[in-house]
Amino acid sequence: MENPCLLLVDDDQDVLQTFKLWLEEEGYLVYTATSKKEALTVLEEYPIAVCLIDLKMKDEDGLQISRELKRIDDLLKIIIITGYPTYETAIDAMKMGFFDYISKSSESREILERIEKAVNARQSDITVKTGGTEGRQNIILVCHHAMIKEGFEKFCRDEPTYNLMHAYHSFDYIKNSDFNNKASLVLVCVPCNQNHLENPIKASSQLKFYFPHARLVMINSHFSDGEKKELVKLGVKGFLPKNTTKDNMKKAFESVLRGQMWVSRKVTQQLLSELLTKTSDIKYRNPGNKYHLSNREVEILQAMASGLSNVEIANKLYISEKTVKAHIYHIFKKMEVKSRTQAIMEAVKAHII
């Protein structure tokens, strides 16, 4: 494991430097802050595992700062340190969910043991958050609505295939972390992140940077078809309304994780039409195409790309609907795809249509 990162928060520079030099000698990467503002900046930029915060600073309350830091990273382990320990304050710190409480006058060995214990506890929490068992799909949620978060937590409890790994309040809180590379899906609540999504190219790039292997799904009911089309071009794989049902959510996740898009047929057709327009000067090659499709199968692919239904294809080609379905079955089998959209996209890529 890489050297853990620690954050020290104290308004006494002498204390900060003394602790910093000592803990760096013990092998830790140590960052310091003298205020809440500085502490938040450090936490957003570096993968801090444990934070040691002075309880009583001149102008700020260590417990208040601790609460703000936990809002950004709920896995952060906070140790409250003070020169004036009391039983009541220790109880308050524990009630607030902070990891430990210790006196500045404690022996060095005891402080190191507490820090090591906190580092190990964080690592255990990360293991649990990232699924723990092989095959689980990890979800990141970017949303500050408690009800939506609770809804996804319940969904993940009911559906063991999925694990809500972390919930960020907004884009402002996203940072490099220990588990970003393990996320399968990133769900973004649009109303919570409206300012960032006014520049979708920047927002999409930011998400791809932080979650390089995840598929992106937007939670919103008010996008126009044109807006959805542009977002799909930027890498969004699906859209869900806030009041979606559990079954619909499950179907959407399964489709997106299979590499399909969860968008309306109208948006899909608009995207395919644009793609086909760009490649309209390319004639299909048949039967010498890479999938060895017959002339009739290519004709049906072209009709599918034009948005025709099975009945409409049958009428156009003067064959039965049953025959159309049989041809589509063989097309899917030859191309190793599971949907019409996938078949059309692959055919365009291969210059078959």
Coordinates of N, CA and C in Angstrom, one line a residue, residues 136-334:
R136 N -19.8 -7.6 -8.4 CA -20.8 -6.5 -8.1 C -20.5 -5.3 -8.9
Q137 N -21.5 -4.6 -9.3 CA -21.4 -3.3 -10.1 C -21.4 -2.1 -9.1
N138 N -20.4 -1.4 -9.1 CA -20.3 -0.2 -8.2 C -20.8 1.0 -8.8
I139 N -21.6 1.8 -8.0 CA -22.3 3.0 -8.5 C -21.8 4.2 -7.7
I140 N -21.5 5.3 -8.4 CA -21.2 6.6 -7.8 C -22.4 7.5 -8.1
L141 N -22.9 8.1 -7.1 CA -24.0 9.1 -7.2 C -23.6 10.5 -7.0
V142 N -23.9 11.4 -7.9 CA -23.6 12.8 -7.7 C -24.9 13.6 -7.5
C143 N -25.3 13.8 -6.2 CA -26.6 14.3 -5.9 C -26.6 14.7 -4.4
H144 N -27.3 15.8 -4.1 CA -27.4 16.2 -2.7 C -28.8 15.9 -2.1
H145 N -29.7 15.4 -2.8 CA -31.0 15.1 -2.3 C -31.0 13.8 -1.5
A146 N -31.3 13.9 -0.2 CA -31.2 12.8 0.7 C -32.2 11.7 0.3
M147 N -33.4 12.1 -0.2 CA -34.3 11.0 -0.6 C -33.9 10.2 -1.8
I148 N -33.2 10.9 -2.7 CA -32.7 10.1 -3.9 C -31.6 9.2 -3.4
K149 N -30.7 9.7 -2.6 CA -29.6 8.8 -2.0 C -30.2 7.6 -1.3
E150 N -31.2 7.9 -0.4 CA -31.8 6.8 0.3 C -32.5 5.8 -0.6
G151 N -33.1 6.3 -1.7 CA -33.7 5.4 -2.7 C -32.7 4.5 -3.3
F152 N -31.5 5.0 -3.7 CA -30.5 4.2 -4.3 C -29.9 3.2 -3.3
E153 N -29.8 3.7 -2.1 CA -29.3 2.7 -1.1 C -30.2 1.6 -0.9
K154 N -31.5 1.8 -0.9 CA -32.5 0.8 -0.7 C -32.4 -0.1 -2.0
F155 N -32.3 0.5 -3.2 CA -32.2 -0.3 -4.4 C -31.1 -1.3 -4.3
C156 N -29.9 -0.8 -3.8 CA -28.7 -1.6 -3.8 C -28.8 -2.7 -2.7
R157 N -29.6 -2.4 -1.7 CA -29.8 -3.5 -0.6 C -30.7 -4.6 -1.2
D158 N -31.7 -4.2 -2.0 CA -32.6 -5.2 -2.6 C -32.0 -5.9 -3.8
E159 N -31.0 -5.3 -4.5 CA -30.4 -5.8 -5.6 C -28.9 -6.1 -5.4
P160 N -28.5 -7.2 -4.9 CA -27.1 -7.5 -4.5 C -26.1 -7.4 -5.6
T161 N -26.6 -7.3 -6.9 CA -25.7 -7.1 -8.0 C -25.0 -5.7 -7.9
Y162 N -25.7 -4.7 -7.3 CA -25.2 -3.3 -7.3 C -24.8 -2.9 -5.9
N163 N -23.9 -1.9 -5.9 CA -23.3 -1.4 -4.7 C -23.2 0.1 -4.8
L164 N -23.9 0.9 -4.0 CA -23.7 2.3 -4.0 C -22.4 2.6 -3.2
M165 N -21.4 2.9 -4.0 CA -20.0 3.0 -3.4 C -19.8 4.3 -2.8
H166 N -20.3 5.4 -3.4 CA -20.1 6.7 -2.8 C -21.1 7.7 -3.4
A167 N -21.5 8.7 -2.5 CA -22.4 9.8 -3.0 C -21.7 11.1 -2.8
Y168 N -21.5 11.8 -3.9 CA -21.0 13.2 -3.8 C -22.1 14.2 -3.8
H169 N -22.0 15.3 -3.1 CA -23.1 16.3 -3.0 C -23.2 17.0 -4.4
S170 N -22.1 17.3 -5.0 CA -22.1 17.9 -6.3 C -20.8 17.7 -7.0
F171 N -20.6 18.3 -8.2 CA -19.4 18.2 -8.9 C -18.2 18.9 -8.1
D172 N -18.6 19.9 -7.3 CA -17.6 20.6 -6.5 C -16.8 19.6 -5.6
Y173 N -17.5 18.5 -5.1 CA -16.9 17.7 -4.2 C -16.1 16.5 -4.8
I174 N -16.2 16.3 -6.1 CA -15.5 15.2 -6.7 C -14.0 15.4 -6.7
K175 N -13.3 14.4 -6.4 CA -11.9 14.4 -6.3 C -11.3 13.0 -6.6
N176 N -10.0 12.9 -6.9 CA -9.4 11.6 -7.0 C -9.5 10.9 -5.7
S177 N -9.9 9.6 -5.7 CA -10.0 8.9 -4.5 C -9.5 7.4 -4.7
D178 N -9.6 6.7 -3.7 CA -9.1 5.3 -3.7 C -9.9 4.4 -4.6
F179 N -11.2 4.8 -4.9 CA -12.1 3.8 -5.6 C -12.6 4.3 -6.9
N180 N -12.2 5.4 -7.4 CA -12.8 5.9 -8.6 C -12.7 5.0 -9.8
N181 N -11.5 4.3 -9.9 CA -11.3 3.4 -11.0 C -12.2 2.1 -11.0
K182 N -12.9 1.9 -9.8 CA -13.7 0.7 -9.7 C -15.1 1.0 -9.9
A183 N -15.5 2.2 -10.3 CA -16.9 2.5 -10.5 C -17.4 2.0 -11.9
S184 N -18.5 1.3 -11.9 CA -19.1 0.9 -13.2 C -20.1 1.9 -13.7
L185 N -20.8 2.6 -12.9 CA -21.8 3.5 -13.3 C -21.7 4.8 -12.5
V186 N -21.9 5.9 -13.1 CA -21.9 7.2 -12.4 C -23.3 7.9 -12.8
L187 N -24.1 8.1 -11.7 CA -25.4 8.7 -11.9 C -25.3 10.2 -11.4
V188 N -25.7 11.1 -12.3 CA -25.7 12.5 -12.0 C -27.1 13.1 -12.0
C189 N -27.4 13.6 -10.8 CA -28.7 14.3 -10.6 C -28.6 15.7 -11.2
V190 N -29.3 15.9 -12.3 CA -29.1 17.2 -13.0 C -29.4 18.4 -12.2
P191 N -30.6 18.5 -11.5 CA -30.9 19.7 -10.8 C -29.9 20.1 -9.7
C192 N -29.1 19.1 -9.2 CA -28.1 19.3 -8.2 C -26.8 19.9 -8.8
N193 N -26.7 19.7 -10.1 CA -25.4 20.1 -10.8 C -25.7 21.0 -12.0
Q194 N -26.8 21.8 -12.0 CA -27.2 22.5 -13.1 C -26.1 23.5 -13.6
N195 N -25.4 24.2 -12.7 CA -24.4 25.1 -13.1 C -23.3 24.5 -13.9
H196 N -22.9 23.3 -13.5 CA -21.8 22.6 -14.2 C -22.3 22.1 -15.5
L197 N -23.5 21.6 -15.6 CA -24.0 21.0 -16.8 C -24.4 22.0 -17.9
E198 N -24.3 23.3 -17.5 CA -24.5 24.3 -18.5 C -23.4 24.3 -19.5
N199 N -22.3 23.7 -19.1 CA -21.1 23.5 -20.0 C -20.9 22.0 -20.1
P200 N -21.7 21.3 -20.9 CA -21.7 19.8 -20.9 C -20.4 19.2 -21.3
I201 N -19.7 19.9 -22.2 CA -18.4 19.3 -22.7 C -17.4 19.3 -21.5
K202 N -17.3 20.4 -20.7 CA -16.5 20.4 -19.6 C -16.9 19.4 -18.5
A203 N -18.2 19.3 -18.3 CA -18.7 18.4 -17.3 C -18.4 17.0 -17.7
S204 N -18.6 16.6 -18.9 CA -18.3 15.3 -19.4 C -16.8 14.9 -19.3
S205 N -16.0 15.9 -19.7 CA -14.5 15.7 -19.6 C -14.1 15.4 -18.1
Q206 N -14.7 16.2 -17.2 CA -14.4 16.1 -15.8 C -14.8 14.7 -15.3
L207 N -15.9 14.2 -15.6 CA -16.4 12.9 -15.2 C -15.5 11.8 -15.8
K208 N -15.1 11.9 -17.1 CA -14.3 10.9 -17.7 C -12.9 10.9 -17.0
F209 N -12.4 12.1 -16.6 CA -11.1 12.1 -15.9 C -11.2 11.4 -14.5
Y210 N -12.2 11.7 -13.8 CA -12.3 11.1 -12.4 C -12.8 9.6 -12.5
F211 N -13.7 9.3 -13.4 CA -14.2 7.9 -13.5 C -14.0 7.4 -14.9
P212 N -12.7 7.0 -15.2 CA -12.4 6.6 -16.6 C -13.1 5.4 -17.1
H213 N -13.5 4.5 -16.2 CA -14.1 3.2 -16.7 C -15.6 3.1 -16.5
A214 N -16.2 4.2 -16.0 CA -17.6 4.1 -15.7 C -18.5 4.6 -16.8
R215 N -19.7 4.2 -16.8 CA -20.7 4.6 -17.8 C -21.6 5.7 -17.1
L216 N -21.9 6.7 -17.8 CA -22.6 7.9 -17.3 C -24.1 7.9 -17.6
V217 N -24.9 8.0 -16.5 CA -26.4 8.1 -16.7 C -26.8 9.4 -16.0
M218 N -27.7 10.1 -16.7 CA -28.3 11.4 -16.1 C -29.6 11.1 -15.5
I219 N -29.9 11.7 -14.3 CA -31.2 11.7 -13.7 C -31.9 13.0 -13.9
N220 N -32.9 13.0 -14.8 CA -33.5 14.2 -15.2 C -34.7 13.9 -16.1
S221 N -35.8 14.7 -15.9 CA -37.0 14.5 -16.7 C -37.2 15.6 -17.8
H222 N -36.4 16.6 -17.8 CA -36.7 17.8 -18.6 C -35.8 18.0 -19.8
F223 N -34.9 17.1 -20.1 CA -34.0 17.3 -21.3 C -34.9 17.2 -22.5
S224 N -34.6 18.1 -23.5 CA -35.3 17.9 -24.8 C -34.5 16.8 -25.6
D225 N -35.1 16.3 -26.7 CA -34.5 15.3 -27.5 C -33.2 15.8 -28.0
G226 N -33.1 17.1 -28.4 CA -31.9 17.7 -28.9 C -30.8 17.7 -27.9
E227 N -31.2 18.0 -26.6 CA -30.2 18.1 -25.6 C -29.6 16.7 -25.3
K228 N -30.6 15.7 -25.3 CA -30.1 14.3 -25.0 C -29.2 13.8 -26.1
K229 N -29.5 14.2 -27.3 CA -28.6 13.8 -28.5 C -27.2 14.3 -28.3
E230 N -27.1 15.6 -27.9 CA -25.8 16.2 -27.7 C -25.0 15.5 -26.6
L231 N -25.8 15.2 -25.5 CA -25.1 14.6 -24.3 C -24.7 13.2 -24.7
V232 N -25.4 12.5 -25.5 CA -25.0 11.1 -25.9 C -23.7 11.2 -26.7
K233 N -23.6 12.2 -27.5 CA -22.4 12.4 -28.3 C -21.2 12.6 -27.4
L234 N -21.4 13.2 -26.2 CA -20.3 13.4 -25.2 C -20.1 12.3 -24.3
G235 N -20.8 11.2 -24.5 CA -20.5 10.0 -23.7 C -21.6 9.5 -22.7
V236 N -22.7 10.3 -22.6 CA -23.8 9.9 -21.7 C -24.4 8.6 -22.3
K237 N -24.7 7.6 -21.5 CA -25.2 6.4 -22.0 C -26.7 6.2 -21.7
G238 N -27.3 7.1 -20.8 CA -28.7 6.9 -20.6 C -29.3 8.0 -19.7
F239 N -30.6 8.0 -19.7 CA -31.4 9.1 -18.9 C -32.5 8.4 -18.1
L240 N -32.6 8.8 -16.9 CA -33.7 8.3 -16.0 C -34.4 9.5 -15.3
P241 N -35.8 9.4 -15.2 CA -36.5 10.4 -14.4 C -36.3 10.2 -12.9
K242 N -36.4 11.2 -12.1 CA -36.2 11.1 -10.7 C -37.2 10.1 -10.1
N243 N -38.4 10.0 -10.6 CA -39.4 9.1 -10.0 C -39.5 7.8 -10.7
T244 N -38.3 7.3 -11.3 CA -38.4 6.0 -12.0 C -38.6 4.9 -11.1
T245 N -39.2 3.8 -11.6 CA -39.5 2.6 -10.8 C -38.2 1.8 -10.6
K246 N -38.3 0.9 -9.7 CA -37.2 0.0 -9.4 C -36.9 -0.9 -10.6
D247 N -38.0 -1.4 -11.2 CA -37.8 -2.3 -12.4 C -37.2 -1.6 -13.5
N248 N -37.6 -0.4 -13.8 CA -37.1 0.4 -14.9 C -35.6 0.8 -14.7
M249 N -35.3 1.1 -13.4 CA -33.9 1.4 -13.1 C -33.0 0.2 -13.3
K250 N -33.5 -1.0 -12.9 CA -32.7 -2.2 -13.1 C -32.5 -2.5 -14.6
K251 N -33.6 -2.3 -15.4 CA -33.4 -2.6 -16.8 C -32.4 -1.6 -17.5
A252 N -32.5 -0.3 -17.0 CA -31.6 0.7 -17.6 C -30.2 0.4 -17.2
F253 N -29.9 0.0 -16.0 CA -28.5 -0.3 -15.6 C -28.0 -1.5 -16.4
E254 N -28.8 -2.5 -16.5 CA -28.4 -3.7 -17.2 C -28.1 -3.4 -18.7
S255 N -28.9 -2.6 -19.3 CA -28.7 -2.2 -20.7 C -27.4 -1.4 -20.9
V256 N -27.2 -0.4 -20.0 CA -26.0 0.4 -20.1 C -24.8 -0.4 -19.9
L257 N -24.8 -1.3 -18.9 CA -23.6 -2.1 -18.6 C -23.3 -3.1 -19.7
R258 N -24.3 -3.4 -20.5 CA -24.1 -4.3 -21.7 C -23.5 -3.5 -22.8
G259 N -23.4 -2.2 -22.7 CA -22.9 -1.4 -23.8 C -23.9 -0.8 -24.6
Q260 N -25.2 -0.9 -24.2 CA -26.3 -0.3 -25.0 C -26.6 1.1 -24.4
M261 N -27.5 1.8 -25.1 CA -27.9 3.1 -24.6 C -29.3 3.0 -24.1
W262 N -29.6 3.8 -23.0 CA -31.0 3.8 -22.5 C -31.6 5.2 -22.8
V263 N -32.0 5.3 -24.0 CA -32.6 6.6 -24.5 C -33.8 6.2 -25.4
S264 N -34.6 7.2 -25.7 CA -35.8 7.0 -26.5 C -35.4 6.6 -27.9
R265 N -36.3 5.9 -28.6 CA -36.1 5.5 -30.0 C -35.9 6.7 -30.9
K266 N -36.6 7.8 -30.5 CA -36.5 9.0 -31.4 C -35.1 9.5 -31.3
V267 N -34.5 9.6 -30.1 CA -33.1 10.1 -30.0 C -32.2 9.2 -30.7
T268 N -32.4 7.9 -30.6 CA -31.5 6.9 -31.2 C -31.6 7.1 -32.7
Q269 N -32.8 7.3 -33.3 CA -32.9 7.4 -34.7 C -32.2 8.7 -35.2
Q270 N -32.3 9.8 -34.4 CA -31.7 11.0 -34.8 C -30.2 10.8 -34.9
L271 N -29.6 10.1 -34.0 CA -28.2 9.9 -33.9 C -27.7 9.0 -35.1
L272 N -28.5 8.0 -35.4 CA -28.2 7.1 -36.5 C -28.3 7.8 -37.8
S273 N -29.4 8.6 -37.9 CA -29.5 9.3 -39.2 C -28.3 10.2 -39.5
E274 N -27.8 10.9 -38.4 CA -26.6 11.7 -38.6 C -25.4 10.9 -39.0
L275 N -25.3 9.7 -38.4 CA -24.2 8.9 -38.7 C -24.3 8.3 -40.1
L276 N -25.5 8.0 -40.5 CA -25.6 7.5 -41.8 C -25.4 8.5 -42.9
T277 N -25.8 9.8 -42.6 CA -25.6 10.9 -43.5 C -24.1 11.1 -43.8
K278 N -23.3 11.0 -42.7 CA -21.9 11.2 -42.8 C -21.2 10.1 -43.7
T279 N -21.9 8.9 -43.7 CA -21.3 7.8 -44.4 C -22.1 7.4 -45.7
S280 N -22.9 8.4 -46.1 CA -23.8 8.1 -47.2 C -23.1 7.8 -48.6
D281 N -21.9 8.3 -48.7 CA -21.1 8.1 -49.9 C -20.5 6.7 -50.0
I282 N -20.6 5.9 -48.9 CA -19.9 4.6 -48.9 C -21.0 3.5 -49.3
K283 N -20.7 2.8 -50.3 CA -21.6 1.7 -50.7 C -21.3 0.5 -50.0
Y284 N -22.4 -0.3 -49.7 CA -22.2 -1.5 -48.9 C -21.6 -2.5 -49.8
R285 N -20.7 -3.4 -49.2 CA -20.0 -4.5 -50.0 C -20.7 -5.8 -49.6
N286 N -21.2 -6.5 -50.6 CA -21.9 -7.7 -50.3 C -21.8 -8.7 -51.4
P287 N -21.5 -10.0 -51.2 CA -21.5 -10.6 -49.9 C -20.2 -10.6 -49.2
G288 N -19.2 -9.9 -49.7 CA -17.8 -9.9 -49.2 C -17.6 -9.1 -47.9
N289 N -18.7 -8.8 -47.2 CA -18.5 -8.0 -45.9 C -18.0 -8.9 -44.8
K290 N -17.4 -8.4 -43.8 CA -16.8 -9.1 -42.7 C -17.7 -10.1 -42.0
Y291 N -19.0 -9.8 -42.0 CA -20.0 -10.7 -41.3 C -20.6 -11.7 -42.2
H292 N -20.3 -11.6 -43.5 CA -20.9 -12.5 -44.5 C -22.4 -12.5 -44.5
L293 N -22.9 -11.2 -44.5 CA -24.3 -11.1 -44.6 C -24.8 -11.2 -46.1
S294 N -26.0 -11.7 -46.2 CA -26.6 -11.9 -47.6 C -27.1 -10.5 -48.1
N295 N -27.4 -10.5 -49.4 CA -28.0 -9.2 -49.9 C -29.3 -8.8 -49.2
R296 N -30.1 -9.8 -48.9 CA -31.4 -9.6 -48.2 C -31.1 -9.1 -46.8
E297 N -30.2 -9.6 -46.1 CA -29.9 -9.2 -44.7 C -29.3 -7.8 -44.7
V298 N -28.6 -7.4 -45.7 CA -28.1 -6.0 -45.8 C -29.3 -5.1 -46.1
E299 N -30.2 -5.5 -46.9 CA -31.4 -4.7 -47.2 C -32.2 -4.4 -45.9
I300 N -32.3 -5.5 -45.1 CA -33.1 -5.4 -43.9 C -32.3 -4.5 -42.9
L301 N -31.0 -4.6 -42.9 CA -30.2 -3.7 -42.0 C -30.4 -2.2 -42.4
Q302 N -30.4 -1.9 -43.7 CA -30.7 -0.6 -44.2 C -32.0 -0.1 -43.8
A303 N -33.0 -1.0 -43.9 CA -34.4 -0.6 -43.5 C -34.5 -0.3 -42.0
M304 N -33.8 -1.1 -41.2 CA -33.7 -0.9 -39.7 C -33.1 0.4 -39.4
A305 N -32.0 0.7 -40.1 CA -31.3 2.0 -39.9 C -32.2 3.2 -40.3
S306 N -33.2 3.0 -41.1 CA -34.1 4.1 -41.5 C -35.2 4.2 -40.5
G307 N -35.3 3.3 -39.5 CA -36.3 3.4 -38.5 C -37.5 2.7 -38.7
L308 N -37.5 1.8 -39.7 CA -38.7 1.0 -40.1 C -39.0 -0.1 -39.1
S309 N -40.2 -0.4 -38.8 CA -40.6 -1.5 -37.9 C -40.6 -2.8 -38.7
N310 N -40.7 -3.9 -38.0 CA -40.7 -5.2 -38.8 C -41.8 -5.3 -39.8
V311 N -43.0 -4.8 -39.4 CA -44.1 -4.8 -40.4 C -43.8 -3.9 -41.6
E312 N -43.3 -2.7 -41.3 CA -42.9 -1.8 -42.4 C -41.9 -2.4 -43.3
I313 N -40.9 -3.1 -42.7 CA -39.9 -3.7 -43.6 C -40.5 -4.8 -44.4
A314 N -41.4 -5.6 -43.8 CA -42.1 -6.7 -44.6 C -42.8 -6.1 -45.8
N315 N -43.6 -5.0 -45.6 CA -44.3 -4.4 -46.6 C -43.4 -3.8 -47.7
K316 N -42.3 -3.2 -47.3 CA -41.4 -2.6 -48.3 C -40.7 -3.7 -49.2
L317 N -40.3 -4.8 -48.6 CA -39.6 -5.9 -49.3 C -40.5 -7.0 -49.8
Y318 N -41.8 -6.8 -49.6 CA -42.8 -7.8 -50.1 C -42.5 -9.2 -49.5
I319 N -42.2 -9.3 -48.2 CA -42.0 -10.6 -47.6 C -42.9 -10.5 -46.3
S320 N -43.0 -11.7 -45.6 CA -43.8 -11.7 -44.4 C -43.0 -11.2 -43.2
E321 N -43.8 -10.8 -42.2 CA -43.1 -10.3 -41.0 C -42.3 -11.4 -40.3
K322 N -42.8 -12.6 -40.4 CA -42.1 -13.8 -39.9 C -40.7 -14.0 -40.5
T323 N -40.7 -13.7 -41.8 CA -39.4 -13.8 -42.5 C -38.5 -12.7 -42.1
V324 N -39.0 -11.5 -41.9 CA -38.2 -10.4 -41.4 C -37.5 -10.7 -40.1
K325 N -38.4 -11.3 -39.2 CA -37.8 -11.7 -37.9 C -36.7 -12.7 -38.0
A326 N -36.9 -13.6 -38.9 CA -35.9 -14.7 -39.1 C -34.6 -14.1 -39.6
H327 N -34.7 -13.2 -40.5 CA -33.5 -12.5 -41.0 C -32.8 -11.7 -39.9
I328 N -33.6 -11.0 -39.1 CA -33.0 -10.2 -38.0 C -32.3 -11.1 -37.0
Y329 N -32.9 -12.3 -36.8 CA -32.3 -13.3 -35.9 C -30.9 -13.7 -36.4
H330 N -30.8 -14.0 -37.7 CA -29.6 -14.4 -38.3 C -28.5 -13.2 -38.3
I331 N -29.0 -12.0 -38.6 CA -28.1 -10.8 -38.5 C -27.5 -10.7 -37.2
F332 N -28.3 -10.8 -36.1 CA -27.8 -10.6 -34.7 C -26.8 -11.7 -34.5
K333 N -27.1 -12.9 -34.9 CA -26.2 -14.1 -34.6 C -24.9 -13.9 -35.3
K334 N -24.9 -13.5 -36.6 CA -23.7 -13.3 -37.4 C -22.8 -12.2 -36.8

